[in-house]
Amino acid sequence: MTPSDYEYLRKLLKERSGLDLSADKQYLVESRLLPLARKSSLPGISELVEKMKGGANVLTAEVVEAMTTNETFFFRDKIPFDHLRETVIPAMAQARAARRSLRIWCAASSTGQEPYSIAMCLKEAGSLLSGWRTEIVATDLSQAVLEKSKAGIFSQFEVQRGLPIGLLVKYFTQNGELWQINAELRSMVQHRQLNLLQDFSHLGVFDIVFCRNVLIYFDQNTKTNIFERLSRMLEPDGVLALGAAESVVGITNTFKPYPERRGLYRPNIAPVIRVGASTLVPQTLRAVAAAR
């Protein structure tokens, strides 16, 4: 791969997916794209780039998908899911007692381990959410990983990574060396293809958003933009969960840390201010109301 090939790929990936590759990540591109070149009967990445430049749109989409498919596993990092079970779900059950419904968005959901981990947390809440309408929207840039997630079928290796044996036995059915999550949990998750760089306001407003281990690949301006738009997707008392290596500090003021719960954030909505007979509604709250 020549320097010009790498620069072409860096620019393409930044425009299409937001992936911000530094100058020293050439090895990563080679490891991800050489198998794709061989699959396409091309001798190397330079030939792959030439074909893309010639207008091979399907191949370009495959390149973006190969570079943006990231590792995932059940209950990754554990702590956010502990917070979800022990703090967030009980708080939401109390705050939403009148409407008895809960909407959760799992952005960059990959092959499904994260949205199904969330679904298991909801089921394990038992009587706390009994009779509630719960909705999990799982989105990802890659249609291929969404199809795998829809099927809910995982290898022995995949179910051994982070998934407690009790939940495996309770919610999965074994078929040879593969395990499929049960139909009830699969029905709790809706799958939609989505690029976080594009408008996502059509998804509606959520009570909880999991956007974990994806923003680390974006530059600061892109992160700021996504955070601004995410703040308009959450209820005023909603919760945003980020990855272990991610934070809003120094990037945006639209979110503030959830007290004593590492990795969780809430919309930074100032209190309503009354001036005489007028009421000044904060911009973030106004945007949430408008989205409805």
mmCIF file of N, CA, C and O in Angstrom, residues 106-169:
data_model
loop_
_atom_site.group_PDB
_atom_site.id
_atom_site.type_symbol
_atom_site.label_atom_id
_atom_site.label_comp_id
_atom_site.label_asym_id
_atom_site.label_seq_id
_atom_site.Cartn_x
_atom_site.Cartn_y
_atom_site.Cartn_z
ATOM 1 N N CYS A 106 -29.532 1.495 21.640
ATOM 2 C CA CYS A 106 -28.179 0.938 21.677
ATOM 3 C C CYS A 106 -27.512 1.301 20.358
ATOM 4 O O CYS A 106 -27.738 0.659 19.332
ATOM 5 N N ALA A 107 -26.696 2.358 20.363
ATOM 6 C CA ALA A 107 -26.017 2.828 19.147
ATOM 7 C C ALA A 107 -24.734 2.024 18.942
ATOM 8 O O ALA A 107 -24.087 1.617 19.906
ATOM 9 N N ALA A 108 -24.362 1.815 17.685
ATOM 10 C CA ALA A 108 -23.184 1.004 17.348
ATOM 11 C C ALA A 108 -23.281 -0.357 18.029
ATOM 12 O O ALA A 108 -22.391 -0.797 18.749
ATOM 13 N N SER A 109 -24.406 -1.034 17.776
ATOM 14 C CA SER A 109 -24.754 -2.258 18.513
ATOM 15 C C SER A 109 -24.006 -3.493 18.043
ATOM 16 O O SER A 109 -24.091 -4.539 18.684
ATOM 17 N N SER A 110 -23.333 -3.413 16.905
ATOM 18 C CA SER A 110 -22.512 -4.513 16.385
ATOM 19 C C SER A 110 -23.327 -5.803 16.271
ATOM 20 O O SER A 110 -24.476 -5.783 15.857
ATOM 21 N N THR A 111 -22.757 -6.931 16.670
ATOM 22 C CA THR A 111 -23.380 -8.234 16.417
ATOM 23 C C THR A 111 -24.431 -8.624 17.457
ATOM 24 O O THR A 111 -24.909 -9.752 17.456
ATOM 25 N N GLY A 112 -24.775 -7.721 18.373
ATOM 26 C CA GLY A 112 -25.934 -7.945 19.223
ATOM 27 C C GLY A 112 -25.687 -8.235 20.684
ATOM 28 O O GLY A 112 -26.624 -8.256 21.483
ATOM 29 N N GLN A 113 -24.424 -8.444 21.071
ATOM 30 C CA GLN A 113 -24.178 -8.780 22.473
ATOM 31 C C GLN A 113 -24.643 -7.685 23.428
ATOM 32 O O GLN A 113 -25.186 -7.976 24.490
ATOM 33 N N GLU A 114 -24.439 -6.414 23.043
ATOM 34 C CA GLU A 114 -24.833 -5.337 23.941
ATOM 35 C C GLU A 114 -26.357 -5.186 24.048
ATOM 36 O O GLU A 114 -26.890 -5.150 25.171
ATOM 37 N N PRO A 115 -27.110 -5.089 22.946
ATOM 38 C CA PRO A 115 -28.562 -4.957 23.112
ATOM 39 C C PRO A 115 -29.194 -6.153 23.819
ATOM 40 O O PRO A 115 -30.150 -5.987 24.592
ATOM 41 N N TYR A 116 -28.663 -7.356 23.586
ATOM 42 C CA TYR A 116 -29.221 -8.517 24.275
ATOM 43 C C TYR A 116 -28.812 -8.546 25.749
ATOM 44 O O TYR A 116 -29.559 -9.055 26.598
ATOM 45 N N SER A 117 -27.663 -7.981 26.081
ATOM 46 C CA SER A 117 -27.293 -7.828 27.493
ATOM 47 C C SER A 117 -28.274 -6.895 28.185
ATOM 48 O O SER A 117 -28.707 -7.144 29.320
ATOM 49 N N ILE A 118 -28.644 -5.800 27.498
ATOM 50 C CA ILE A 118 -29.634 -4.867 28.039
ATOM 51 C C ILE A 118 -30.982 -5.570 28.200
ATOM 52 O O ILE A 118 -31.658 -5.415 29.229
ATOM 53 N N ALA A 119 -31.374 -6.362 27.195
ATOM 54 C CA ALA A 119 -32.651 -7.080 27.263
ATOM 55 C C ALA A 119 -32.676 -8.024 28.459
ATOM 56 O O ALA A 119 -33.701 -8.131 29.156
ATOM 57 N N MET A 120 -31.573 -8.698 28.717
ATOM 58 C CA MET A 120 -31.520 -9.603 29.872
ATOM 59 C C MET A 120 -31.637 -8.832 31.183
ATOM 60 O O MET A 120 -32.275 -9.302 32.133
ATOM 61 N N CYS A 121 -31.035 -7.641 31.244
ATOM 62 C CA CYS A 121 -31.168 -6.811 32.445
ATOM 63 C C CYS A 121 -32.627 -6.441 32.684
ATOM 64 O O CYS A 121 -33.108 -6.454 33.826
ATOM 65 N N LEU A 122 -33.338 -6.108 31.616
ATOM 66 C CA LEU A 122 -34.757 -5.752 31.744
ATOM 67 C C LEU A 122 -35.579 -6.942 32.220
ATOM 68 O O LEU A 122 -36.446 -6.810 33.089
ATOM 69 N N LYS A 123 -35.312 -8.117 31.648
ATOM 70 C CA LYS A 123 -36.047 -9.309 32.060
ATOM 71 C C LYS A 123 -35.744 -9.675 33.506
ATOM 72 O O LYS A 123 -36.643 -10.088 34.252
ATOM 73 N N GLU A 124 -34.482 -9.517 33.897
ATOM 74 C CA GLU A 124 -34.090 -9.868 35.262
ATOM 75 C C GLU A 124 -34.661 -8.889 36.294
ATOM 76 O O GLU A 124 -34.646 -9.181 37.493
ATOM 77 N N ALA A 125 -35.178 -7.757 35.841
ATOM 78 C CA ALA A 125 -35.813 -6.807 36.767
ATOM 79 C C ALA A 125 -37.109 -7.363 37.338
ATOM 80 O O ALA A 125 -37.619 -6.866 38.348
ATOM 81 N N GLY A 126 -37.656 -8.386 36.672
ATOM 82 C CA GLY A 126 -38.818 -9.099 37.204
ATOM 83 C C GLY A 126 -40.044 -8.222 37.376
ATOM 84 O O GLY A 126 -40.464 -7.498 36.469
ATOM 85 N N SER A 127 -40.624 -8.259 38.575
ATOM 86 C CA SER A 127 -41.885 -7.565 38.839
ATOM 87 C C SER A 127 -41.768 -6.050 38.715
ATOM 88 O O SER A 127 -42.764 -5.356 38.526
ATOM 89 N N LEU A 128 -40.537 -5.540 38.800
ATOM 90 C CA LEU A 128 -40.329 -4.096 38.711
ATOM 91 C C LEU A 128 -40.837 -3.545 37.377
ATOM 92 O O LEU A 128 -41.341 -2.422 37.311
ATOM 93 N N LEU A 129 -40.689 -4.341 36.308
ATOM 94 C CA LEU A 129 -41.137 -3.904 34.984
ATOM 95 C C LEU A 129 -42.224 -4.813 34.429
ATOM 96 O O LEU A 129 -42.486 -4.783 33.223
ATOM 97 N N SER A 130 -42.853 -5.590 35.272
ATOM 98 C CA SER A 130 -43.897 -6.506 34.813
ATOM 99 C C SER A 130 -45.055 -5.738 34.188
ATOM 100 O O SER A 130 -45.601 -4.799 34.781
ATOM 101 N N GLY A 131 -45.424 -6.123 32.974
ATOM 102 C CA GLY A 131 -46.528 -5.465 32.283
ATOM 103 C C GLY A 131 -46.137 -4.196 31.560
ATOM 104 O O GLY A 131 -46.982 -3.540 30.954
ATOM 105 N N TRP A 132 -44.865 -3.831 31.606
ATOM 106 C CA TRP A 132 -44.398 -2.626 30.934
ATOM 107 C C TRP A 132 -44.167 -2.889 29.448
ATOM 108 O O TRP A 132 -43.905 -4.028 29.033
ATOM 109 N N ARG A 133 -44.224 -1.820 28.666
ATOM 110 C CA ARG A 133 -43.821 -1.884 27.260
ATOM 111 C C ARG A 133 -42.363 -1.418 27.182
ATOM 112 O O ARG A 133 -42.069 -0.254 27.460
ATOM 113 N N THR A 134 -41.480 -2.332 26.851
ATOM 114 C CA THR A 134 -40.066 -1.984 26.740
ATOM 115 C C THR A 134 -39.613 -2.133 25.289
ATOM 116 O O THR A 134 -40.014 -3.084 24.605
ATOM 117 N N GLU A 135 -38.818 -1.197 24.842
ATOM 118 C CA GLU A 135 -38.371 -1.169 23.454
ATOM 119 C C GLU A 135 -36.876 -0.875 23.421
ATOM 120 O O GLU A 135 -36.410 0.096 24.016
ATOM 121 N N ILE A 136 -36.133 -1.736 22.735
ATOM 122 C CA ILE A 136 -34.699 -1.520 22.536
ATOM 123 C C ILE A 136 -34.464 -1.351 21.045
ATOM 124 O O ILE A 136 -34.812 -2.237 20.249
ATOM 125 N N VAL A 137 -33.908 -0.217 20.642
ATOM 126 C CA VAL A 137 -33.575 0.036 19.246
ATOM 127 C C VAL A 137 -32.067 -0.123 19.090
ATOM 128 O O VAL A 137 -31.289 0.604 19.709
ATOM 129 N N ALA A 138 -31.661 -1.108 18.291
ATOM 130 C CA ALA A 138 -30.244 -1.377 18.051
ATOM 131 C C ALA A 138 -29.875 -0.876 16.662
ATOM 132 O O ALA A 138 -30.502 -1.268 15.677
ATOM 133 N N THR A 139 -28.881 0.006 16.586
ATOM 134 C CA THR A 139 -28.465 0.542 15.294
ATOM 135 C C THR A 139 -26.979 0.309 15.065
ATOM 136 O O THR A 139 -26.192 0.252 16.009
ATOM 137 N N ASP A 140 -26.615 0.192 13.807
ATOM 138 C CA ASP A 140 -25.216 0.045 13.440
ATOM 139 C C ASP A 140 -25.046 0.463 11.986
ATOM 140 O O ASP A 140 -25.993 0.404 11.202
ATOM 141 N N LEU A 141 -23.820 0.855 11.654
ATOM 142 C CA LEU A 141 -23.500 1.232 10.280
ATOM 143 C C LEU A 141 -23.523 0.015 9.361
ATOM 144 O O LEU A 141 -23.860 0.109 8.188
ATOM 145 N N SER A 142 -23.164 -1.148 9.892
ATOM 146 C CA SER A 142 -23.001 -2.363 9.096
ATOM 147 C C SER A 142 -24.272 -3.196 9.058
ATOM 148 O O SER A 142 -24.756 -3.648 10.095
ATOM 149 N N GLN A 143 -24.779 -3.436 7.864
ATOM 150 C CA GLN A 143 -25.957 -4.285 7.713
ATOM 151 C C GLN A 143 -25.625 -5.735 8.042
ATOM 152 O O GLN A 143 -26.460 -6.474 8.579
ATOM 153 N N ALA A 144 -24.388 -6.152 7.755
ATOM 154 C CA ALA A 144 -23.992 -7.541 8.011
ATOM 155 C C ALA A 144 -24.058 -7.883 9.496
ATOM 156 O O ALA A 144 -24.553 -8.948 9.878
ATOM 157 N N VAL A 145 -23.556 -6.982 10.358
ATOM 158 C CA VAL A 145 -23.588 -7.285 11.785
ATOM 159 C C VAL A 145 -25.008 -7.201 12.330
ATOM 160 O O VAL A 145 -25.369 -7.920 13.271
ATOM 161 N N LEU A 146 -25.837 -6.351 11.734
ATOM 162 C CA LEU A 146 -27.233 -6.276 12.155
ATOM 163 C C LEU A 146 -27.975 -7.571 11.838
ATOM 164 O O LEU A 146 -28.815 -8.029 12.624
ATOM 165 N N GLU A 147 -27.658 -8.180 10.696
ATOM 166 C CA GLU A 147 -28.296 -9.451 10.347
ATOM 167 C C GLU A 147 -27.897 -10.539 11.327
ATOM 168 O O GLU A 147 -28.724 -11.366 11.719
ATOM 169 N N LYS A 148 -26.631 -10.545 11.736
ATOM 170 C CA LYS A 148 -26.187 -11.525 12.737
ATOM 171 C C LYS A 148 -26.909 -11.281 14.060
ATOM 172 O O LYS A 148 -27.343 -12.216 14.730
ATOM 173 N N SER A 149 -27.045 -10.011 14.420
ATOM 174 C CA SER A 149 -27.728 -9.671 15.663
ATOM 175 C C SER A 149 -29.189 -10.108 15.626
ATOM 176 O O SER A 149 -29.711 -10.651 16.610
ATOM 177 N N LYS A 150 -29.860 -9.885 14.508
ATOM 178 C CA LYS A 150 -31.263 -10.293 14.384
ATOM 179 C C LYS A 150 -31.431 -11.789 14.620
ATOM 180 O O LYS A 150 -32.366 -12.233 15.286
ATOM 181 N N ALA A 151 -30.502 -12.579 14.065
ATOM 182 C CA ALA A 151 -30.579 -14.033 14.217
ATOM 183 C C ALA A 151 -30.362 -14.444 15.669
ATOM 184 O O ALA A 151 -30.919 -15.451 16.130
ATOM 185 N N GLY A 152 -29.537 -13.677 16.395
ATOM 186 C CA GLY A 152 -29.299 -13.989 17.806
ATOM 187 C C GLY A 152 -28.558 -15.291 18.024
ATOM 188 O O GLY A 152 -28.737 -15.938 19.058
ATOM 189 N N ILE A 153 -27.725 -15.684 17.070
ATOM 190 C CA ILE A 153 -26.983 -16.950 17.155
ATOM 191 C C ILE A 153 -25.512 -16.643 17.418
ATOM 192 O O ILE A 153 -24.890 -15.849 16.695
ATOM 193 N N PHE A 154 -24.962 -17.292 18.446
ATOM 194 C CA PHE A 154 -23.595 -17.014 18.873
ATOM 195 C C PHE A 154 -22.812 -18.314 19.064
ATOM 196 O O PHE A 154 -23.379 -19.354 19.417
ATOM 197 N N SER A 155 -21.516 -18.226 18.823
ATOM 198 C CA SER A 155 -20.645 -19.392 18.979
ATOM 199 C C SER A 155 -20.369 -19.674 20.453
ATOM 200 O O SER A 155 -20.647 -18.835 21.321
ATOM 201 N N GLN A 156 -19.791 -20.835 20.704
ATOM 202 C CA GLN A 156 -19.405 -21.181 22.069
ATOM 203 C C GLN A 156 -18.438 -20.146 22.626
ATOM 204 O O GLN A 156 -18.538 -19.737 23.786
ATOM 205 N N PHE A 157 -17.496 -19.711 21.797
ATOM 206 C CA PHE A 157 -16.530 -18.691 22.214
ATOM 207 C C PHE A 157 -17.228 -17.392 22.592
ATOM 208 O O PHE A 157 -16.903 -16.773 23.611
ATOM 209 N N GLU A 158 -18.218 -16.983 21.804
ATOM 210 C CA GLU A 158 -18.910 -15.712 22.060
ATOM 211 C C GLU A 158 -19.720 -15.749 23.345
ATOM 212 O O GLU A 158 -19.744 -14.760 24.087
ATOM 213 N N VAL A 159 -20.391 -16.860 23.634
ATOM 214 C CA VAL A 159 -21.209 -16.902 24.853
ATOM 215 C C VAL A 159 -20.361 -17.097 26.104
ATOM 216 O O VAL A 159 -20.837 -16.869 27.222
ATOM 217 N N GLN A 160 -19.108 -17.505 25.930
ATOM 218 C CA GLN A 160 -18.221 -17.658 27.081
ATOM 219 C C GLN A 160 -17.565 -16.343 27.481
ATOM 220 O O GLN A 160 -16.931 -16.264 28.530
ATOM 221 N N ARG A 161 -17.737 -15.307 26.672
ATOM 222 C CA ARG A 161 -17.113 -14.014 26.948
ATOM 223 C C ARG A 161 -18.110 -13.090 27.640
ATOM 224 O O ARG A 161 -18.908 -12.429 26.995
ATOM 225 N N GLY A 162 -18.075 -13.064 28.958
ATOM 226 C CA GLY A 162 -18.865 -12.114 29.730
ATOM 227 C C GLY A 162 -20.248 -12.563 30.136
ATOM 228 O O GLY A 162 -20.893 -11.920 30.966
ATOM 229 N N LEU A 163 -20.747 -13.654 29.562
ATOM 230 C CA LEU A 163 -22.117 -14.083 29.833
ATOM 231 C C LEU A 163 -22.142 -15.082 30.995
ATOM 232 O O LEU A 163 -21.584 -16.174 30.884
ATOM 233 N N PRO A 164 -22.784 -14.743 32.114
ATOM 234 C CA PRO A 164 -22.880 -15.681 33.239
ATOM 235 C C PRO A 164 -23.588 -16.970 32.828
ATOM 236 O O PRO A 164 -24.557 -16.935 32.056
ATOM 237 N N ILE A 165 -23.122 -18.094 33.341
ATOM 238 C CA ILE A 165 -23.677 -19.391 32.952
ATOM 239 C C ILE A 165 -25.167 -19.476 33.258
ATOM 240 O O ILE A 165 -25.932 -20.082 32.502
ATOM 241 N N GLY A 166 -25.597 -18.842 34.339
ATOM 242 C CA GLY A 166 -27.022 -18.875 34.688
ATOM 243 C C GLY A 166 -27.891 -18.223 33.632
ATOM 244 O O GLY A 166 -28.984 -18.725 33.318
ATOM 245 N N LEU A 167 -27.430 -17.107 33.063
ATOM 246 C CA LEU A 167 -28.192 -16.418 32.015
ATOM 247 C C LEU A 167 -28.126 -17.180 30.702
ATOM 248 O O LEU A 167 -29.086 -17.172 29.921
ATOM 249 N N LEU A 168 -27.001 -17.845 30.447
ATOM 250 C CA LEU A 168 -26.871 -18.665 29.237
ATOM 251 C C LEU A 168 -27.910 -19.783 29.254
ATOM 252 O O LEU A 168 -28.627 -19.997 28.270
ATOM 253 N N VAL A 169 -28.006 -20.481 30.356
ATOM 254 C CA VAL A 169 -28.961 -21.591 30.483
ATOM 255 C C VAL A 169 -30.391 -21.076 30.446
ATOM 256 O O VAL A 169 -31.290 -21.715 29.869
#
